[in-house]
mmCIF file of C-alpha atoms in Angstrom:
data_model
loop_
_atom_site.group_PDB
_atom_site.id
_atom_site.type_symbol
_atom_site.label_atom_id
_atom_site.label_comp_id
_atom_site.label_asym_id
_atom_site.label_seq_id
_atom_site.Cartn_x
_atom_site.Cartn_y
_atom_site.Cartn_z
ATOM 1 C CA UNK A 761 128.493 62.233 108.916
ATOM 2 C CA UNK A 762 125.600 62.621 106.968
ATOM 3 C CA UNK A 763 124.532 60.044 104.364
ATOM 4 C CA UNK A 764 124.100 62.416 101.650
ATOM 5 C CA UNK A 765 127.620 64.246 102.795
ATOM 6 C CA UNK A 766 129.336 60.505 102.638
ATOM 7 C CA UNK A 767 127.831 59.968 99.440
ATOM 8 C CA UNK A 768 129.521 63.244 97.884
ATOM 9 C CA UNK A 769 133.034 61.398 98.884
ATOM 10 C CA UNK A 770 132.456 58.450 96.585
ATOM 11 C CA UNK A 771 132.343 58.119 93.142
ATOM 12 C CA UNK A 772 129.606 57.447 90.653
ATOM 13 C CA UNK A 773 130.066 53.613 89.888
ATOM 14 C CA UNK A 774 130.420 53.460 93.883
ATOM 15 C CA UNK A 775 127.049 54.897 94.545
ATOM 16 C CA UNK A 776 125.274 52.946 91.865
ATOM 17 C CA UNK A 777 126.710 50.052 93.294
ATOM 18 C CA UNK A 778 126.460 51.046 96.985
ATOM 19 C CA UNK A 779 122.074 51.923 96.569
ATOM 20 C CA UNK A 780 122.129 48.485 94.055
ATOM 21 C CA UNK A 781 123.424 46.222 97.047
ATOM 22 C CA UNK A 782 121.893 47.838 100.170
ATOM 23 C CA UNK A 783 118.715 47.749 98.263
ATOM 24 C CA UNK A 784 119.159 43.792 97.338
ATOM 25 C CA UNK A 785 120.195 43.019 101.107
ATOM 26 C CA UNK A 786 116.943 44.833 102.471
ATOM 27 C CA UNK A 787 114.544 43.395 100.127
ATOM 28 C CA UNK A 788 116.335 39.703 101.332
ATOM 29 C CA UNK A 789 115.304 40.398 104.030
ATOM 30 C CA UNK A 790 118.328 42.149 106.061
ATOM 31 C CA UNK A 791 116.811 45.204 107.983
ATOM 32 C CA UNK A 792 118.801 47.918 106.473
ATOM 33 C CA UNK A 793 118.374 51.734 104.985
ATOM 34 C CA UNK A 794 117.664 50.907 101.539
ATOM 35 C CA UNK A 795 114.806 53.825 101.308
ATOM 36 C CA UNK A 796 117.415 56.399 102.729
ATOM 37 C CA UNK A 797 120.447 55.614 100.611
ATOM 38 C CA UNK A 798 118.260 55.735 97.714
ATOM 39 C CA UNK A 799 116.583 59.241 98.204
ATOM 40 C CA UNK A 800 119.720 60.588 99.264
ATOM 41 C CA UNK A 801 121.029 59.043 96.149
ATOM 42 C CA UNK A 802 118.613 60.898 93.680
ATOM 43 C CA UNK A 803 119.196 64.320 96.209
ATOM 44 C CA UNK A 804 122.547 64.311 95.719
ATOM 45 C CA UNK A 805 122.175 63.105 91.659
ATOM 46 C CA UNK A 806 119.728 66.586 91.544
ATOM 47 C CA UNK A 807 122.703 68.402 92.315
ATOM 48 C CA UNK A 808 125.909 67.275 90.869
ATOM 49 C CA UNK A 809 125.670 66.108 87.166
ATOM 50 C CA UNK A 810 128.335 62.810 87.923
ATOM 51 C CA UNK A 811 125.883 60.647 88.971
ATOM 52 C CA UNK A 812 123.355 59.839 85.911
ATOM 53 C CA UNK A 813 119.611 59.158 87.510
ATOM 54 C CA UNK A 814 118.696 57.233 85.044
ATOM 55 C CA UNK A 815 121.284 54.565 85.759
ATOM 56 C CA UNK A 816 121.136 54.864 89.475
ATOM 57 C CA UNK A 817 117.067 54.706 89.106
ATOM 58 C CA UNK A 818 118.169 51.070 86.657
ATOM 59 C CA UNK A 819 120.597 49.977 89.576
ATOM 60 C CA UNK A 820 117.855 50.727 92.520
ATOM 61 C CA UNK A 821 115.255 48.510 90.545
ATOM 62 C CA UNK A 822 117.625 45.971 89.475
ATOM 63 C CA UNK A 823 118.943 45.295 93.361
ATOM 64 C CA UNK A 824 115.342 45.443 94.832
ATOM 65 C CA UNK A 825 113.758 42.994 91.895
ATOM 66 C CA UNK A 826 116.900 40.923 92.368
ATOM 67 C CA UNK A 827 116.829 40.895 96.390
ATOM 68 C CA UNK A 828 113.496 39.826 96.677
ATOM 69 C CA UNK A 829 113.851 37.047 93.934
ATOM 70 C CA UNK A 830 116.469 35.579 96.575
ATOM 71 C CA UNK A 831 114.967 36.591 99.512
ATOM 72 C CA UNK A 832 111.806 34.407 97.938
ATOM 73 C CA UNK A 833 114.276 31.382 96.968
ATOM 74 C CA UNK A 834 115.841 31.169 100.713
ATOM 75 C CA UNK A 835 112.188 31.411 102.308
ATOM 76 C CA UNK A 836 110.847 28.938 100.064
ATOM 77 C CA UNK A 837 113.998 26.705 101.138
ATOM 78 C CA UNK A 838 114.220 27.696 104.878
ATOM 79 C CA UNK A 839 110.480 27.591 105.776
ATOM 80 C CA UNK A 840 108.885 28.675 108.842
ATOM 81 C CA UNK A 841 111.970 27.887 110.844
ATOM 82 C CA UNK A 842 113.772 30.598 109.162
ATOM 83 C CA UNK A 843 111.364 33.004 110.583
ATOM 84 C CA UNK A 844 112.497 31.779 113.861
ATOM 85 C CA UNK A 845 115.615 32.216 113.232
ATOM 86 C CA UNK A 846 115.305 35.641 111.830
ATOM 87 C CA UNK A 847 112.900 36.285 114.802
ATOM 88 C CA UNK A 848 115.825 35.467 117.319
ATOM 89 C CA UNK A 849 118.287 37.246 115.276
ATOM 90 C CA UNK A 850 116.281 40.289 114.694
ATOM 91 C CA UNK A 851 113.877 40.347 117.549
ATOM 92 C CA UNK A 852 112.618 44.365 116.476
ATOM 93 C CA UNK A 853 111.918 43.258 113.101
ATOM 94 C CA UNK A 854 110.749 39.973 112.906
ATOM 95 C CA UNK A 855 108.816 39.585 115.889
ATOM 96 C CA UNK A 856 105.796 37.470 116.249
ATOM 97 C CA UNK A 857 103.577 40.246 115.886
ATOM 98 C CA UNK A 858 105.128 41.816 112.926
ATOM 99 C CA UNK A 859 104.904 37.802 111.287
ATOM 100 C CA UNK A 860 101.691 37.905 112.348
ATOM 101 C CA UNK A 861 100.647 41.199 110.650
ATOM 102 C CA UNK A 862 102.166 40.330 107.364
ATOM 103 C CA UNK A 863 100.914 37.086 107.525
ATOM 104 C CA UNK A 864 97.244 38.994 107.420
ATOM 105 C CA UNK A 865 98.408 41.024 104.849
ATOM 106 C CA UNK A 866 99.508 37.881 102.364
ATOM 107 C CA UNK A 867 96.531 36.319 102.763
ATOM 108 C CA UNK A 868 94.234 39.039 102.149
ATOM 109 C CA UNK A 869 96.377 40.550 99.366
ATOM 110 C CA UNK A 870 98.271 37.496 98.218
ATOM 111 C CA UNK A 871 100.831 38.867 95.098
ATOM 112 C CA UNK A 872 99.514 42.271 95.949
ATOM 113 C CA UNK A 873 101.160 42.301 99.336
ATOM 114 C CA UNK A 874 104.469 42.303 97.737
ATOM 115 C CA UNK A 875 103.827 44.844 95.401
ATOM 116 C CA UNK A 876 102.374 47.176 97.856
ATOM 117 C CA UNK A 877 105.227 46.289 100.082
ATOM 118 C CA UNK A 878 107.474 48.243 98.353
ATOM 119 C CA UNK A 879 106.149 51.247 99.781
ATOM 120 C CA UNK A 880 105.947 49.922 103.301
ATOM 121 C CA UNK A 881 109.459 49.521 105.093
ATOM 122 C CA UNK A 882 108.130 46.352 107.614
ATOM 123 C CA UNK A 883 106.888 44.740 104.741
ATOM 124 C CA UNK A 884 109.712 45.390 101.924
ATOM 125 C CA UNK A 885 112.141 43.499 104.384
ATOM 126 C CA UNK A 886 108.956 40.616 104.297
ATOM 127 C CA UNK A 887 107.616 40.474 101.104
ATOM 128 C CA UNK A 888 110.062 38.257 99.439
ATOM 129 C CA UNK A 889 111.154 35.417 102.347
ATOM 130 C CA UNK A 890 107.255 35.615 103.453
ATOM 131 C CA UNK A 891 105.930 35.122 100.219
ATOM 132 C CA UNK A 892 108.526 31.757 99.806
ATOM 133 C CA UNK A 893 107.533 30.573 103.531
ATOM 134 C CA UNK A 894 103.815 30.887 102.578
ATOM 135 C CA UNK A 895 104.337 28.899 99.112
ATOM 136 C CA UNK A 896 102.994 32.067 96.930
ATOM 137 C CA UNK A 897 103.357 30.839 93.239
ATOM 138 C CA UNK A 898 106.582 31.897 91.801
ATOM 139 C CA UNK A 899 104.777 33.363 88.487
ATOM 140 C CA UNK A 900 102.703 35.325 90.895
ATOM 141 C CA UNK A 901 105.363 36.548 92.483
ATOM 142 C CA UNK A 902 107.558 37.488 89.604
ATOM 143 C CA UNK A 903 104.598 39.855 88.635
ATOM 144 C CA UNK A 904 104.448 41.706 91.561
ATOM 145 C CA UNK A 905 108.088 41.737 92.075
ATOM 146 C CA UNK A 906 109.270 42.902 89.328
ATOM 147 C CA UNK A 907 105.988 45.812 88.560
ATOM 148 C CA UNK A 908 106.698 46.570 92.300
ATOM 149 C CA UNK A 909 110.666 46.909 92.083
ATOM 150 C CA UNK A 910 110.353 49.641 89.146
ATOM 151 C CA UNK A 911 107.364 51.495 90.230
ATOM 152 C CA UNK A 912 109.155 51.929 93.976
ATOM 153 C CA UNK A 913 112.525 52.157 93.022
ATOM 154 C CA UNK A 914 112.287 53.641 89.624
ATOM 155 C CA UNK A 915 109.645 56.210 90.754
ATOM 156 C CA UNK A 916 110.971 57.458 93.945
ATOM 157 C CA UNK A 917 114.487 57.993 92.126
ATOM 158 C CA UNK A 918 112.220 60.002 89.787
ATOM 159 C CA UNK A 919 110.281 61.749 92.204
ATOM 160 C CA UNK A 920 113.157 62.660 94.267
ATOM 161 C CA UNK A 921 115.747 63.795 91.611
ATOM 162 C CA UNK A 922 112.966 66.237 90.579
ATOM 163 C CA UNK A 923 111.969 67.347 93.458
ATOM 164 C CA UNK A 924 115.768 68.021 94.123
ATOM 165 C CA UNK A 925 115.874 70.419 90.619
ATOM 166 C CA UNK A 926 112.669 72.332 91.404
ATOM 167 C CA UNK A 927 114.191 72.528 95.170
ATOM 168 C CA UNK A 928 117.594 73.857 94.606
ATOM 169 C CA UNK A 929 116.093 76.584 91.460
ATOM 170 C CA UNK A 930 113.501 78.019 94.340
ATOM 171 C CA UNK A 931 116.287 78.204 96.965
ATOM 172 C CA UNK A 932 118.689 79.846 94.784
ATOM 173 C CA UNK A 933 116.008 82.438 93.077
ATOM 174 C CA UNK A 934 114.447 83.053 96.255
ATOM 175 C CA UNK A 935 117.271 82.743 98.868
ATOM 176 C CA UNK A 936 116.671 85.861 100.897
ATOM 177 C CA UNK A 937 113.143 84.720 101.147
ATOM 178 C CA UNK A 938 114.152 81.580 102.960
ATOM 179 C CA UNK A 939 116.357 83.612 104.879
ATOM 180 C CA UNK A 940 113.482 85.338 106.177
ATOM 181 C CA UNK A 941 111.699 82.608 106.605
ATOM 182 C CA UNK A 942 114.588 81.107 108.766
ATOM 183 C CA UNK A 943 114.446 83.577 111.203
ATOM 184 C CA UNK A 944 110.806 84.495 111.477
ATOM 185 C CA UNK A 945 110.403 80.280 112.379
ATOM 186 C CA UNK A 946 112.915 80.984 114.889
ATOM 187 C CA UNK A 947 112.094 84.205 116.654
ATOM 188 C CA UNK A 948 108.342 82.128 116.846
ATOM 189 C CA UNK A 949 110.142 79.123 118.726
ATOM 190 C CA UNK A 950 111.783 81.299 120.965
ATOM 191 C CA UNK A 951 108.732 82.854 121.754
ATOM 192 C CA UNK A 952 106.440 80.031 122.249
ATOM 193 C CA UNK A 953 109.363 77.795 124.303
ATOM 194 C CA UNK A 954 109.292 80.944 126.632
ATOM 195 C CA UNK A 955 105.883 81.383 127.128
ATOM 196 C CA UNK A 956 105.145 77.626 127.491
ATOM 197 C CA UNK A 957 108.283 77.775 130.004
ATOM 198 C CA UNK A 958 107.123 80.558 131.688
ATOM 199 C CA UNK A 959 103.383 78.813 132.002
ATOM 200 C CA UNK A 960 105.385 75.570 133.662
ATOM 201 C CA UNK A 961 106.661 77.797 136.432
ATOM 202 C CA UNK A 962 105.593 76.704 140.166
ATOM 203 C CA UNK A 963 102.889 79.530 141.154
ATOM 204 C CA UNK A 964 104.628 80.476 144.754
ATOM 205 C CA UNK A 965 102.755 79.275 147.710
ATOM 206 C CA UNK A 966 100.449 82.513 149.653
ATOM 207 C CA UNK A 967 102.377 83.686 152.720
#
């Protein structure tokens, strides 16, 4: 099923809770969908009037800020060996080369690499144990954690709840354009798949 169709089965306090922890558990540092659950959040808050965005927007920012401020403490605790671990357990995320290329980024960017890894998945899931492994100065930290958390969280549930209005007013005024649309997009794939299929075709050998 599809995340936004699941989401439509829950209730309100669910949701909000549901974009709150996946949120917190990705910004720990557990590789999970936080980025989808929360845009299909606001999508689905753009369309039924039960789920307030203002309050899911509050809960996205609240589990991201909070996530990171853990995944910070247990990084800060755990040291490089946690990376290791974490490497082991999560070979496609925490590689050696991913460590490697956040690494770079914290020590060219120092508190700015966490804020700007909001907006980056690799380095959302890094930002806060990466910034305790490295020693990063809590204060410095806090900043960029907690600007970063409501500019990412707060603004995409924003973005994407408008986005959703405008959306859903155009398809409804305009339907029988998109219609149109629909079908002249697929008549044009259907055309170009034959032609390229008809260019792949063996050329018969000369008798």
């Amino acid at each position: 099923m599809h995340v936004q169709e699941w989401l439509e089965t829950v209730p309100a306090v669910a949701v909000y809770a549901l974009v709150g922890v996946v949120i917190g558990l990705e910004s720990l540092g557990i590789p999970l969908p936080g980025e989808i659950i929360l845009v299909s959040s606001a999508l689905l808050a753009s369309q039924h009037g039960d789920i307030d965005p203002v309050v899911l927007g509050a809960s996205a920012t609240a589990g991201a800020i909070i996530g990171d401020s853990i995944g910070y403490a247990i990084g800060r605790k755990g040291g490089r060996p946690l990376l290791a671990w974490l490497g082991n357990k999560f070979p496609k995320h925490f590689s050696e080369g991913h460590i490697a290329a956040a690494e770079r980024s914290f020590e060219k960017w120092g508190m700015w690499a966490v804020f700007f890894g909001r907006f980056v998945a690799l380095l959302r899931i890094f930002a806060g144990p990466l910034a305790g492994v490295l020693r990063m100065p809590y204060w410095k930290f806090a900043i960029a954690n907690v600007l970063g958390g409501i500019l990412w969280a707060g603004g995409t549930t924003a973005v994407i709840y408008y986005v959703g209005i405008v959306a859903e007013s155009w398809l409804k005024r305009f339907s029988w354009l998109g219609l149109v649309a629909a079908v002249l997009v697929g008549v044009t794939s259907m055309l170009v798949l034959k032609r390229k299929a008809k260019k792949a075709q063996p050329v018969p050998a000369a008798q």
